[in-house]
Amino acid sequence: EVQLVESGGGSVQPGGSLRLSCVLSGDTLAGACMAWFRQPSGEEREGVAVINSANSGSYADSVKGRFTISRDDAANTVYLQMNSLKREDTAMYYCAAGPRLPPGLCTYMISSVFGYWGQGTQVTVSS
């Protein structure tokens, strides 16, 4: 059974940093299209970042230059480094695993592409 477990969320002041981790079990991370999504309370889920098998990331405009997605296939783990956090980054953050795609096809954060989801980790940015 494929499972994703996120960790690293918490409360932080504006301008602070957090690093989220997502561990995949039940399958091998290598080659999989992986992504982070977020859902603020009362709002729709939105894509944050996606990373392909070539370790190249794509980002939502709202987080470009502040967030970095990375992967460690040997550890079956995907990370999201979040710097210069803003109040509007407050949300539940979800890790998602998709199919093994050629790198050029793993650039879009379309939730229906991703078949496996974690339970989420809460990120709260406030002073």
GROMACS .gro file of N, CA and C in nm:
model
  381
    1GLU      N    1   0.084  -0.119   0.000
    1GLU     CA    2   0.000   0.000   0.000
    1GLU      C    3   0.088   0.124   0.000
    2VAL      N    4   0.062   0.214  -0.091
    2VAL     CA    5   0.138   0.338  -0.099
    2VAL      C    6   0.087   0.435   0.008
    3GLN      N    7   0.181   0.490   0.082
    3GLN     CA    8   0.146   0.590   0.184
    3GLN      C    9   0.243   0.706   0.176
    4LEU      N   10   0.190   0.824   0.205
    4LEU     CA   11   0.271   0.946   0.213
    4LEU      C   12   0.250   1.006   0.351
    5VAL      N   13   0.358   1.039   0.417
    5VAL     CA   14   0.349   1.099   0.550
    5VAL      C   15   0.428   1.229   0.552
    6GLU      N   16   0.356   1.338   0.576
    6GLU     CA   17   0.419   1.469   0.582
    6GLU      C   18   0.458   1.503   0.726
    7SER      N   19   0.559   1.587   0.740
    7SER     CA   20   0.599   1.639   0.870
    7SER      C   21   0.668   1.773   0.850
    8GLY      N   22   0.689   1.843   0.960
    8GLY     CA   23   0.764   1.969   0.954
    8GLY      C   24   0.681   2.095   0.964
    9GLY      N   25   0.549   2.080   0.965
    9GLY     CA   26   0.465   2.198   0.979
    9GLY      C   27   0.473   2.255   1.119
   10GLY      N   28   0.411   2.372   1.136
   10GLY     CA   29   0.411   2.436   1.267
   10GLY      C   30   0.373   2.581   1.255
   11SER      N   31   0.397   2.653   1.364
   11SER     CA   32   0.369   2.796   1.368
   11SER      C   33   0.498   2.875   1.358
   12VAL      N   34   0.496   2.980   1.279
   12VAL     CA   35   0.616   3.060   1.257
   12VAL      C   36   0.574   3.205   1.234
   13GLN      N   37   0.662   3.296   1.268
   13GLN     CA   38   0.635   3.437   1.245
   13GLN      C   39   0.660   3.475   1.099
   14PRO      N   40   0.595   3.580   1.052
   14PRO     CA   41   0.622   3.626   0.916
   14PRO      C   42   0.772   3.650   0.895
   15GLY      N   43   0.819   3.608   0.780
   15GLY     CA   44   0.962   3.617   0.752
   15GLY      C   45   1.041   3.496   0.791
   16GLY      N   46   0.980   3.405   0.864
   16GLY     CA   47   1.047   3.285   0.910
   16GLY      C   48   1.053   3.176   0.804
   17SER      N   49   1.109   3.062   0.844
   17SER     CA   50   1.128   2.949   0.752
   17SER      C   51   1.079   2.820   0.815
   18LEU      N   52   1.040   2.730   0.730
   18LEU     CA   53   1.006   2.593   0.770
   18LEU      C   54   1.049   2.501   0.656
   19ARG      N   55   1.079   2.375   0.692
   19ARG     CA   56   1.106   2.274   0.591
   19ARG      C   57   1.011   2.157   0.611
   20LEU      N   58   0.930   2.132   0.512
   20LEU     CA   59   0.838   2.019   0.516
   20LEU      C   60   0.905   1.896   0.452
   21SER      N   61   0.873   1.781   0.508
   21SER     CA   62   0.922   1.655   0.453
   21SER      C   63   0.804   1.565   0.421
   22CYS      N   64   0.823   1.480   0.323
   22CYS     CA   65   0.719   1.384   0.284
   22CYS      C   66   0.788   1.252   0.252
   23VAL      N   67   0.757   1.150   0.332
   23VAL     CA   68   0.817   1.019   0.313
   23VAL      C   69   0.717   0.927   0.245
   24LEU      N   70   0.764   0.864   0.138
   24LEU     CA   71   0.682   0.769   0.062
   24LEU      C   72   0.715   0.628   0.106
   25SER      N   73   0.614   0.547   0.132
   25SER     CA   74   0.635   0.405   0.161
   25SER      C   75   0.543   0.324   0.071
   26GLY      N   76   0.582   0.198   0.048
   26GLY     CA   77   0.502   0.110  -0.036
   26GLY      C   78   0.535   0.117  -0.183
   27ASP      N   79   0.628   0.204  -0.221
   27ASP     CA   80   0.671   0.217  -0.360
   27ASP      C   81   0.804   0.289  -0.359
   28THR      N   82   0.863   0.298  -0.477
   28THR     CA   83   0.991   0.368  -0.492
   28THR      C   84   0.966   0.506  -0.549
   29LEU      N   85   1.031   0.605  -0.488
   29LEU     CA   86   1.011   0.742  -0.531
   29LEU      C   87   1.071   0.770  -0.669
   30ALA      N   88   1.176   0.699  -0.703
   30ALA     CA   89   1.250   0.725  -0.826
   30ALA      C   90   1.159   0.728  -0.948
   31GLY      N   91   1.167   0.838  -1.022
   31GLY     CA   92   1.089   0.852  -1.144
   31GLY      C   93   0.952   0.912  -1.127
   32ALA      N   94   0.902   0.915  -1.006
   32ALA     CA   95   0.766   0.963  -0.983
   32ALA      C   96   0.760   1.116  -0.989
   33CYS      N   97   0.651   1.164  -1.042
   33CYS     CA   98   0.620   1.308  -1.041
   33CYS      C   99   0.561   1.339  -0.904
   34MET      N  100   0.624   1.430  -0.831
   34MET     CA  101   0.584   1.459  -0.694
   34MET      C  102   0.549   1.607  -0.679
   35ALA      N  103   0.458   1.636  -0.590
   35ALA     CA  104   0.414   1.774  -0.576
   35ALA      C  105   0.372   1.806  -0.433
   36TRP      N  106   0.369   1.933  -0.405
   36TRP     CA  107   0.309   1.987  -0.282
   36TRP      C  108   0.191   2.074  -0.322
   37PHE      N  109   0.081   2.055  -0.251
   37PHE     CA  110  -0.037   2.139  -0.264
   37PHE      C  111  -0.066   2.200  -0.128
   38ARG      N  112  -0.151   2.299  -0.125
   38ARG     CA  113  -0.195   2.356   0.002
   38ARG      C  114  -0.340   2.398  -0.007
   39GLN      N  115  -0.404   2.401   0.109
   39GLN     CA  116  -0.544   2.439   0.116
   39GLN      C  117  -0.566   2.527   0.238
   40PRO      N  118  -0.581   2.657   0.218
   40PRO     CA  119  -0.616   2.744   0.331
   40PRO      C  120  -0.756   2.711   0.380
   41SER      N  121  -0.782   2.736   0.504
   41SER     CA  122  -0.912   2.706   0.563
   41SER      C  123  -1.023   2.777   0.487
   42GLY      N  124  -1.123   2.701   0.442
   42GLY     CA  125  -1.235   2.758   0.372
   42GLY      C  126  -1.212   2.790   0.226
   43GLU      N  127  -1.095   2.754   0.175
   43GLU     CA  128  -1.063   2.783   0.036
   43GLU      C  129  -1.031   2.655  -0.040
   44GLU      N  130  -1.016   2.668  -0.171
   44GLU     CA  131  -0.985   2.552  -0.253
   44GLU      C  132  -0.836   2.517  -0.245
   45ARG      N  133  -0.808   2.391  -0.273
   45ARG     CA  134  -0.670   2.344  -0.277
   45ARG      C  135  -0.599   2.403  -0.398
   46GLU      N  136  -0.472   2.436  -0.381
   46GLU     CA  137  -0.394   2.493  -0.491
   46GLU      C  138  -0.256   2.430  -0.496
   47GLY      N  139  -0.201   2.423  -0.615
   47GLY     CA  140  -0.067   2.370  -0.630
   47GLY      C  141   0.038   2.468  -0.584
   48VAL      N  142   0.141   2.417  -0.521
   48VAL     CA  143   0.251   2.499  -0.471
   48VAL      C  144   0.377   2.475  -0.554
   49ALA      N  145   0.414   2.349  -0.567
   49ALA     CA  146   0.537   2.315  -0.640
   49ALA      C  147   0.530   2.171  -0.686
   50VAL      N  148   0.598   2.143  -0.797
   50VAL     CA  149   0.606   2.008  -0.851
   50VAL      C  150   0.751   1.982  -0.891
   51ILE      N  151   0.794   1.856  -0.874
   51ILE     CA  152   0.931   1.821  -0.909
   51ILE      C  153   0.932   1.696  -0.994
   52ASN      N  154   1.012   1.698  -1.100
   52ASN     CA  155   1.017   1.584  -1.190
   52ASN      C  156   1.134   1.492  -1.157
   53SER      N  157   1.148   1.388  -1.235
   53SER     CA  158   1.252   1.288  -1.209
   53SER      C  159   1.393   1.342  -1.233
   54ALA      N  160   1.403   1.452  -1.308
   54ALA     CA  161   1.533   1.516  -1.332
   54ALA      C  162   1.567   1.617  -1.223
   55ASN      N  163   1.486   1.619  -1.118
   55ASN     CA  164   1.508   1.707  -1.003
   55ASN      C  165   1.488   1.853  -1.037
   56SER      N  166   1.403   1.880  -1.135
   56SER     CA  167   1.371   2.017  -1.173
   56SER      C  168   1.233   2.052  -1.120
   57GLY      N  169   1.223   2.167  -1.054
   57GLY     CA  170   1.098   2.206  -0.992
   57GLY      C  171   1.027   2.318  -1.067
   58SER      N  172   0.895   2.319  -1.055
   58SER     CA  173   0.812   2.426  -1.107
   58SER      C  174   0.728   2.478  -0.991
   59TYR      N  175   0.698   2.608  -0.993
   59TYR     CA  176   0.637   2.671  -0.877
   59TYR      C  177   0.518   2.758  -0.914
   60ALA      N  178   0.427   2.770  -0.819
   60ALA     CA  179   0.321   2.868  -0.831
   60ALA      C  180   0.383   3.006  -0.821
   61ASP      N  181   0.324   3.102  -0.892
   61ASP     CA  182   0.380   3.238  -0.891
   61ASP      C  183   0.388   3.295  -0.750
   62SER      N  184   0.295   3.257  -0.666
   62SER     CA  185   0.288   3.313  -0.531
   62SER      C  186   0.405   3.271  -0.442
   63VAL      N  187   0.477   3.165  -0.480
   63VAL     CA  188   0.587   3.116  -0.395
   63VAL      C  189   0.721   3.119  -0.465
   64LYS      N  190   0.725   3.159  -0.591
   64LYS     CA  191   0.852   3.162  -0.664
   64LYS      C  192   0.953   3.251  -0.593
   65GLY      N  193   1.075   3.201  -0.581
   65GLY     CA  194   1.181   3.275  -0.517
   65GLY      C  195   1.184   3.260  -0.366
   66ARG      N  196   1.079   3.199  -0.309
   66ARG     CA  197   1.073   3.180  -0.162
   66ARG      C  198   1.075   3.033  -0.125
   67PHE      N  199   1.012   2.950  -0.206
   67PHE     CA  200   1.002   2.807  -0.177
   67PHE      C  201   1.091   2.729  -0.271
   68THR      N  202   1.143   2.616  -0.221
   68THR     CA  203   1.224   2.526  -0.303
   68THR      C  204   1.181   2.382  -0.277
   69ILE      N  205   1.146   2.312  -0.385
   69ILE     CA  206   1.111   2.171  -0.374
   69ILE      C  207   1.234   2.090  -0.412
   70SER      N  208   1.255   1.979  -0.341
   70SER     CA  209   1.367   1.891  -0.371
   70SER      C  210   1.328   1.748  -0.339
   71ARG      N  211   1.412   1.655  -0.384
   71ARG     CA  212   1.381   1.514  -0.359
   71ARG      C  213   1.509   1.438  -0.332
   72ASP      N  214   1.497   1.334  -0.252
   72ASP     CA  215   1.605   1.242  -0.223
   72ASP      C  216   1.549   1.103  -0.250
   73ASP      N  217   1.574   1.054  -0.370
   73ASP     CA  218   1.514   0.926  -0.408
   73ASP      C  219   1.566   0.811  -0.321
   74ALA      N  220   1.689   0.819  -0.279
   74ALA     CA  221   1.745   0.712  -0.195
   74ALA      C  222   1.673   0.704  -0.061
   75ALA      N  223   1.625   0.819  -0.014
   75ALA     CA  224   1.553   0.824   0.113
   75ALA      C  225   1.401   0.821   0.094
   76ASN      N  226   1.358   0.811  -0.031
   76ASN     CA  227   1.214   0.811  -0.061
   76ASN      C  228   1.143   0.933  -0.001
   77THR      N  229   1.209   1.048  -0.010
   77THR     CA  230   1.159   1.168   0.058
   77THR      C  231   1.161   1.289  -0.035
   78VAL      N  232   1.056   1.368  -0.024
   78VAL     CA  233   1.046   1.495  -0.094
   78VAL      C  234   1.039   1.605   0.011
   79TYR      N  235   1.102   1.717  -0.020
   79TYR     CA  236   1.107   1.829   0.074
   79TYR      C  237   1.047   1.954   0.013
   80LEU      N  238   1.003   2.043   0.100
   80LEU     CA  239   0.963   2.177   0.059
   80LEU      C  240   1.025   2.275   0.158
   81GLN      N  241   1.128   2.345   0.113
   81GLN     CA  242   1.189   2.449   0.195
   81GLN      C  243   1.114   2.578   0.172
   82MET      N  244   1.063   2.635   0.280
   82MET     CA  245   0.981   2.755   0.270
   82MET      C  246   1.051   2.868   0.346
   83ASN      N  247   1.092   2.970   0.275
   83ASN     CA  248   1.157   3.085   0.335
   83ASN      C  249   1.071   3.210   0.317
   84SER      N  250   1.103   3.312   0.393
   84SER     CA  251   1.031   3.440   0.384
   84SER      C  252   0.880   3.419   0.387
   85LEU      N  253   0.837   3.341   0.485
   85LEU     CA  254   0.695   3.305   0.492
   85LEU      C  255   0.608   3.427   0.519
   86LYS      N  256   0.490   3.425   0.457
   86LYS     CA  257   0.393   3.531   0.470
   86LYS      C  258   0.265   3.477   0.533
   87ARG      N  259   0.184   3.567   0.588
   87ARG     CA  260   0.059   3.523   0.649
   87ARG      C  261  -0.026   3.445   0.550
   88GLU      N  262  -0.022   3.486   0.425
   88GLU     CA  263  -0.105   3.419   0.325
   88GLU      C  264  -0.055   3.279   0.288
   89ASP      N  265   0.058   3.237   0.343
   89ASP     CA  266   0.105   3.100   0.324
   89ASP      C  267   0.040   3.004   0.423
   90THR      N  268  -0.036   3.057   0.517
   90THR     CA  269  -0.104   2.974   0.615
   90THR      C  270  -0.201   2.879   0.546
   91ALA      N  271  -0.184   2.750   0.571
   91ALA     CA  272  -0.266   2.649   0.504
   91ALA      C  273  -0.229   2.510   0.554
   92MET      N  274  -0.311   2.413   0.517
   92MET     CA  275  -0.272   2.273   0.533
   92MET      C  276  -0.196   2.236   0.407
   93TYR      N  277  -0.078   2.180   0.425
   93TYR     CA  278   0.008   2.144   0.312
   93TYR      C  279   0.005   1.993   0.291
   94TYR      N  280  -0.018   1.954   0.166
   94TYR     CA  281  -0.029   1.813   0.130
   94TYR      C  282   0.079   1.774   0.030
   95CYS      N  283   0.136   1.657   0.052
   95CYS     CA  284   0.227   1.596  -0.044
   95CYS      C  285   0.147   1.503  -0.134
   96ALA      N  286   0.184   1.499  -0.261
   96ALA     CA  287   0.111   1.416  -0.356
   96ALA      C  288   0.209   1.344  -0.447
   97ALA      N  289   0.177   1.217  -0.476
   97ALA     CA  290   0.260   1.136  -0.565
   97ALA      C  291   0.182   1.105  -0.692
   98GLY      N  292   0.251   1.123  -0.804
   98GLY     CA  293   0.189   1.097  -0.932
   98GLY      C  294   0.258   0.984  -1.006
   99PRO      N  295   0.225   0.966  -1.132
   99PRO     CA  296   0.285   0.859  -1.211
   99PRO      C  297   0.429   0.891  -1.249
  100ARG      N  298   0.496   0.789  -1.300
  100ARG     CA  299   0.630   0.811  -1.355
  100ARG      C  300   0.615   0.869  -1.495
  101LEU      N  301   0.654   0.995  -1.508
  101LEU     CA  302   0.637   1.068  -1.632
  101LEU      C  303   0.772   1.117  -1.683
  102PRO      N  304   0.783   1.135  -1.815
  102PRO     CA  305   0.903   1.204  -1.866
  102PRO      C  306   0.912   1.341  -1.801
  103PRO      N  307   1.033   1.388  -1.774
  103PRO     CA  308   1.046   1.517  -1.703
  103PRO      C  309   0.964   1.630  -1.762
  104GLY      N  310   0.956   1.636  -1.894
  104GLY     CA  311   0.884   1.746  -1.958
  104GLY      C  312   0.735   1.744  -1.935
  105LEU      N  313   0.682   1.632  -1.893
  105LEU     CA  314   0.538   1.622  -1.866
  105LEU      C  315   0.504   1.640  -1.720
  106CYS      N  316   0.604   1.650  -1.637
  106CYS     CA  317   0.582   1.668  -1.492
  106CYS      C  318   0.615   1.811  -1.456
  107THR      N  319   0.532   1.902  -1.503
  107THR     CA  320   0.556   2.044  -1.476
  107THR      C  321   0.430   2.117  -1.431
  108TYR      N  322   0.316   2.048  -1.435
  108TYR     CA  323   0.190   2.113  -1.404
  108TYR      C  324   0.132   2.061  -1.274
  109MET      N  325   0.078   2.149  -1.194
  109MET     CA  326   0.021   2.112  -1.065
  109MET      C  327  -0.129   2.093  -1.082
  110ILE      N  328  -0.165   1.984  -1.146
  110ILE     CA  329  -0.305   1.948  -1.166
  110ILE      C  330  -0.336   1.834  -1.072
  111SER      N  331  -0.423   1.857  -0.977
  111SER     CA  332  -0.442   1.760  -0.869
  111SER      C  333  -0.489   1.624  -0.918
  112SER      N  334  -0.565   1.620  -1.028
  112SER     CA  335  -0.617   1.492  -1.076
  112SER      C  336  -0.506   1.400  -1.129
  113VAL      N  337  -0.389   1.455  -1.156
  113VAL     CA  338  -0.276   1.374  -1.203
  113VAL      C  339  -0.218   1.290  -1.090
  114PHE      N  340  -0.236   1.335  -0.969
  114PHE     CA  341  -0.170   1.274  -0.854
  114PHE      C  342  -0.265   1.178  -0.783
  115GLY      N  343  -0.227   1.051  -0.779
  115GLY     CA  344  -0.316   0.949  -0.728
  115GLY      C  345  -0.303   0.921  -0.580
  116TYR      N  346  -0.194   0.965  -0.520
  116TYR     CA  347  -0.171   0.937  -0.378
  116TYR      C  348  -0.145   1.067  -0.304
  117TRP      N  349  -0.207   1.077  -0.187
  117TRP     CA  350  -0.200   1.199  -0.108
  117TRP      C  351  -0.170   1.165   0.039
  118GLY      N  352  -0.095   1.256   0.103
  118GLY     CA  353  -0.074   1.243   0.246
  118GLY      C  354  -0.189   1.306   0.323
  119GLN      N  355  -0.178   1.298   0.455
  119GLN     CA  356  -0.282   1.352   0.543
  119GLN      C  357  -0.268   1.501   0.565
  120GLY      N  358  -0.154   1.555   0.533
  120GLY     CA  359  -0.134   1.699   0.546
  120GLY      C  360  -0.060   1.738   0.673
  121THR      N  361   0.003   1.854   0.666
  121THR     CA  362   0.069   1.913   0.783
  121THR      C  363   0.036   2.062   0.782
  122GLN      N  364  -0.003   2.112   0.899
  122GLN     CA  365  -0.050   2.250   0.908
  122GLN      C  366   0.067   2.347   0.919
  123VAL      N  367   0.060   2.453   0.841
  123VAL     CA  368   0.155   2.563   0.850
  123VAL      C  369   0.077   2.689   0.884
  124THR      N  370   0.116   2.754   0.993
  124THR     CA  371   0.051   2.876   1.036
  124THR      C  372   0.155   2.986   1.048
  125VAL      N  373   0.132   3.096   0.977
  125VAL     CA  374   0.224   3.209   0.980
  125VAL      C  375   0.152   3.327   1.044
  126SER      N  376   0.195   3.365   1.162
  126SER     CA  377   0.132   3.475   1.233
  126SER      C  378   0.229   3.534   1.333
  127SER      N  379   0.201   3.658   1.370
  127SER     CA  380   0.285   3.723   1.469
  127SER      C  381   0.219   3.720   1.606
   0.00000   0.00000   0.00000
